[in-house]
Tab-separated table of C-alpha atoms in Angstrom:
chain	number	residue	atom	x	y	z
G	1	UNK	CA	42.733	-10.769	-11.200
G	2	UNK	CA	39.430	-12.418	-12.277
G	3	UNK	CA	39.109	-14.059	-8.847
G	4	UNK	CA	39.272	-10.671	-7.134
G	5	UNK	CA	36.447	-9.355	-9.306
G	6	UNK	CA	34.273	-12.407	-8.695
G	7	UNK	CA	34.949	-12.214	-4.943
G	8	UNK	CA	34.037	-8.547	-4.996
G	9	UNK	CA	30.845	-9.298	-6.950
G	10	UNK	CA	29.913	-12.109	-4.557
G	11	UNK	CA	30.523	-9.883	-1.522
G	12	UNK	CA	28.414	-7.102	-3.039
G	13	UNK	CA	25.628	-9.568	-3.829
G	14	UNK	CA	25.652	-10.905	-0.263
G	15	UNK	CA	25.433	-7.374	1.130
G	16	UNK	CA	22.435	-6.615	-1.094
G	17	UNK	CA	20.682	-9.833	-0.050
G	18	UNK	CA	21.319	-8.991	3.608
G	19	UNK	CA	19.900	-5.503	3.184
G	20	UNK	CA	16.883	-6.218	0.989
G	21	UNK	CA	16.221	-9.896	1.635
G	22	UNK	CA	15.886	-12.643	-0.925
G	23	UNK	CA	12.302	-11.898	-1.797
G	24	UNK	CA	9.652	-9.629	-0.412
G	25	UNK	CA	6.408	-11.411	0.323
G	26	UNK	CA	3.563	-9.319	1.542
G	27	UNK	CA	0.513	-10.010	3.634
G	28	UNK	CA	-2.329	-12.071	2.202
G	29	UNK	CA	-5.721	-10.451	2.878
G	30	UNK	CA	-8.834	-12.605	2.430
G	31	UNK	CA	-11.444	-10.084	1.306
G	32	UNK	CA	-14.477	-10.216	3.605
G	33	UNK	CA	-12.707	-12.671	5.932
G	34	UNK	CA	-14.828	-15.827	6.401
G	35	UNK	CA	-17.778	-14.346	4.460
G	36	UNK	CA	-15.681	-13.854	1.341
G	37	UNK	CA	-16.765	-11.752	-1.650
G	38	UNK	CA	-20.548	-11.572	-1.430
G	39	UNK	CA	-23.302	-8.991	-1.640
G	40	UNK	CA	-24.852	-9.836	1.726
G	41	UNK	CA	-23.678	-8.958	5.212
G	42	UNK	CA	-20.205	-7.497	4.593
G	43	UNK	CA	-19.227	-3.841	4.761
G	44	UNK	CA	-16.108	-3.934	2.603
G	45	UNK	CA	-15.103	-0.353	3.381
G	46	UNK	CA	-15.196	-1.132	7.117
G	47	UNK	CA	-13.260	-4.341	6.431
G	48	UNK	CA	-10.586	-2.410	4.501
G	49	UNK	CA	-10.354	0.385	7.077
G	50	UNK	CA	-9.018	-2.059	9.678
G	51	UNK	CA	-6.082	-3.059	7.464
G	52	UNK	CA	-2.999	-1.528	5.897
G	53	UNK	CA	-2.239	-2.548	2.324
G	54	UNK	CA	1.268	-2.375	0.875
G	55	UNK	CA	2.750	-3.111	-2.507
G	56	UNK	CA	3.606	-6.817	-2.454
G	57	UNK	CA	0.478	-7.777	-0.485
G	58	UNK	CA	-2.232	-9.951	-2.057
G	59	UNK	CA	-6.016	-9.833	-1.972
G	60	UNK	CA	-7.801	-13.179	-2.091
G	61	UNK	CA	-11.373	-13.031	-3.374
G	62	UNK	CA	-13.417	-16.175	-2.673
G	63	UNK	CA	-16.959	-16.280	-4.083
G	64	UNK	CA	-19.496	-18.338	-6.007
G	65	UNK	CA	-18.591	-17.628	-9.633
G	66	UNK	CA	-22.094	-18.534	-10.792
G	67	UNK	CA	-23.350	-15.343	-9.114
G	68	UNK	CA	-20.366	-12.987	-8.784
G	69	UNK	CA	-17.109	-11.837	-10.316
G	70	UNK	CA	-14.341	-9.413	-9.361
G	71	UNK	CA	-13.900	-6.440	-11.666
G	72	UNK	CA	-11.072	-3.958	-11.189
G	73	UNK	CA	-12.172	-0.500	-12.321
G	74	UNK	CA	-11.113	3.157	-12.395
G	75	UNK	CA	-12.083	5.477	-9.520
G	76	UNK	CA	-14.777	7.055	-11.721
G	77	UNK	CA	-16.280	3.668	-12.659
G	78	UNK	CA	-16.073	2.621	-8.993
G	79	UNK	CA	-18.241	5.577	-7.937
G	80	UNK	CA	-20.764	4.857	-10.706
G	81	UNK	CA	-20.638	1.042	-10.284
G	82	UNK	CA	-19.836	0.844	-13.983
G	83	UNK	CA	-18.240	-2.461	-15.020
G	84	UNK	CA	-18.273	-2.249	-18.829
G	85	UNK	CA	-14.717	-0.912	-19.130
G	86	UNK	CA	-12.719	-3.048	-16.650
G	87	UNK	CA	-9.011	-2.740	-15.954
G	88	UNK	CA	-9.141	-6.459	-15.142
G	89	UNK	CA	-11.849	-9.054	-14.585
G	90	UNK	CA	-11.550	-12.214	-12.484
G	91	UNK	CA	-14.100	-15.024	-12.659
G	92	UNK	CA	-12.679	-18.221	-11.158
G	93	UNK	CA	-14.335	-17.995	-7.741
G	94	UNK	CA	-10.948	-18.005	-5.991
G	95	UNK	CA	-8.830	-15.172	-7.333
G	96	UNK	CA	-5.617	-13.737	-5.934
G	97	UNK	CA	-4.752	-10.174	-6.914
G	98	UNK	CA	-1.218	-9.048	-6.104
G	99	UNK	CA	-0.928	-5.365	-5.257
G	100	UNK	CA	2.065	-4.329	-7.347
G	101	UNK	CA	2.237	-0.554	-6.902
G	102	UNK	CA	1.224	2.180	-4.482
G	103	UNK	CA	-1.991	4.103	-5.066
G	104	UNK	CA	-5.733	3.559	-5.041
G	105	UNK	CA	-7.248	0.322	-6.372
G	106	UNK	CA	-10.955	-0.281	-6.871
G	107	UNK	CA	-12.869	-3.548	-7.190
G	108	UNK	CA	-16.564	-4.160	-7.770
G	109	UNK	CA	-18.788	-7.105	-8.552
G	110	UNK	CA	-19.661	-6.695	-12.234
G	111	UNK	CA	-23.026	-8.456	-11.909
G	112	UNK	CA	-25.734	-5.780	-12.364
G	113	UNK	CA	-26.989	-4.377	-9.063
G	114	UNK	CA	-24.407	-6.018	-6.799
G	115	UNK	CA	-22.059	-3.033	-6.623
G	116	UNK	CA	-25.002	-0.707	-6.009
G	117	UNK	CA	-25.893	-2.567	-2.812
G	118	UNK	CA	-22.307	-2.589	-1.497
G	119	UNK	CA	-20.265	-5.306	-3.198
G	120	UNK	CA	-17.361	-2.964	-3.855
G	121	UNK	CA	-13.934	-2.438	-2.354
G	122	UNK	CA	-11.700	0.622	-2.623
G	123	UNK	CA	-8.261	0.502	-1.008
G	124	UNK	CA	-5.136	2.640	-0.736
G	125	UNK	CA	-1.936	0.697	-1.330
G	126	UNK	CA	1.178	2.080	0.369
G	127	UNK	CA	4.755	1.547	-0.852
G	128	UNK	CA	6.400	-1.639	0.381
G	129	UNK	CA	8.247	-1.145	3.649
G	130	UNK	CA	11.997	-1.647	3.631
G	131	UNK	CA	12.079	-2.170	7.380
G	132	UNK	CA	11.819	-0.001	10.462
G	133	UNK	CA	11.816	3.750	9.945
G	134	UNK	CA	13.600	6.033	12.401
G	135	UNK	CA	11.364	8.244	14.488
G	136	UNK	CA	11.365	11.945	13.652
G	137	UNK	CA	13.557	14.275	15.682
G	138	UNK	CA	11.350	15.398	18.591
G	139	UNK	CA	12.162	19.091	18.926
G	140	UNK	CA	13.756	22.221	17.567
G	141	UNK	CA	17.510	22.713	17.691
G	142	UNK	CA	18.714	25.727	19.658
G	143	UNK	CA	22.174	27.122	19.867
G	144	UNK	CA	23.667	27.545	23.370
G	145	UNK	CA	23.162	31.319	23.172
G	146	UNK	CA	19.463	31.009	22.310
G	147	UNK	CA	18.756	29.046	25.490
G	148	UNK	CA	19.240	32.256	27.508
G	149	UNK	CA	16.854	34.331	25.392
G	150	UNK	CA	13.565	35.287	27.075
G	151	UNK	CA	11.299	33.989	24.293
G	152	UNK	CA	11.948	30.553	22.830
G	153	UNK	CA	12.474	30.451	19.102
G	154	UNK	CA	11.801	27.388	16.953
G	155	UNK	CA	14.982	28.176	15.032
G	156	UNK	CA	18.592	28.106	16.039
G	157	UNK	CA	20.770	30.839	14.658
G	158	UNK	CA	24.235	30.680	13.224
G	159	UNK	CA	26.941	33.282	13.766
G	160	UNK	CA	25.594	35.029	10.651
G	161	UNK	CA	22.023	34.944	12.106
G	162	UNK	CA	20.863	32.694	9.282
G	163	UNK	CA	18.238	30.147	10.397
G	164	UNK	CA	19.529	26.620	10.980
G	165	UNK	CA	17.296	23.545	10.861
G	166	UNK	CA	17.948	20.017	11.994
G	167	UNK	CA	17.082	17.403	9.380
G	168	UNK	CA	15.670	14.059	10.479
G	169	UNK	CA	15.237	10.924	8.382
G	170	UNK	CA	12.467	11.082	5.814
G	171	UNK	CA	9.574	8.640	6.422
G	172	UNK	CA	8.895	6.268	3.538
């Protein structure tokens, strides 16, 4: 009997690996592209708006650590460019931040004045994708009898005249 259980466990494990993959690695985004993390010449909000960030992705901040740092802050501190109460602070000059959960994340340079002139990045992180998502159902469902009615109705009716709706897959 133990061999049946271990075979069953192994089969279940293989199915899970096939469905979810061995490991989920996200996209690596170099902040500011070739300019890196600097206070001159980069519009970080424009840079971020051309990308989609998902949990599992990484941000790479490259900068001169004699003049800059990367400070993760709350949304309130982001708006005020306030770096005295950081959620995290990075100071190596080549820092990788893994985006671990969905939601907003905010980064500023904690050197006085740098955030105020634009060295700040706010992003929205989406949940990690588990693969392709089915498209929504394109139209209302009508019963055969409703197709002869003079005015189209977005609802189909049942024999009891209760509204009937067609459910499509939920987007992630």
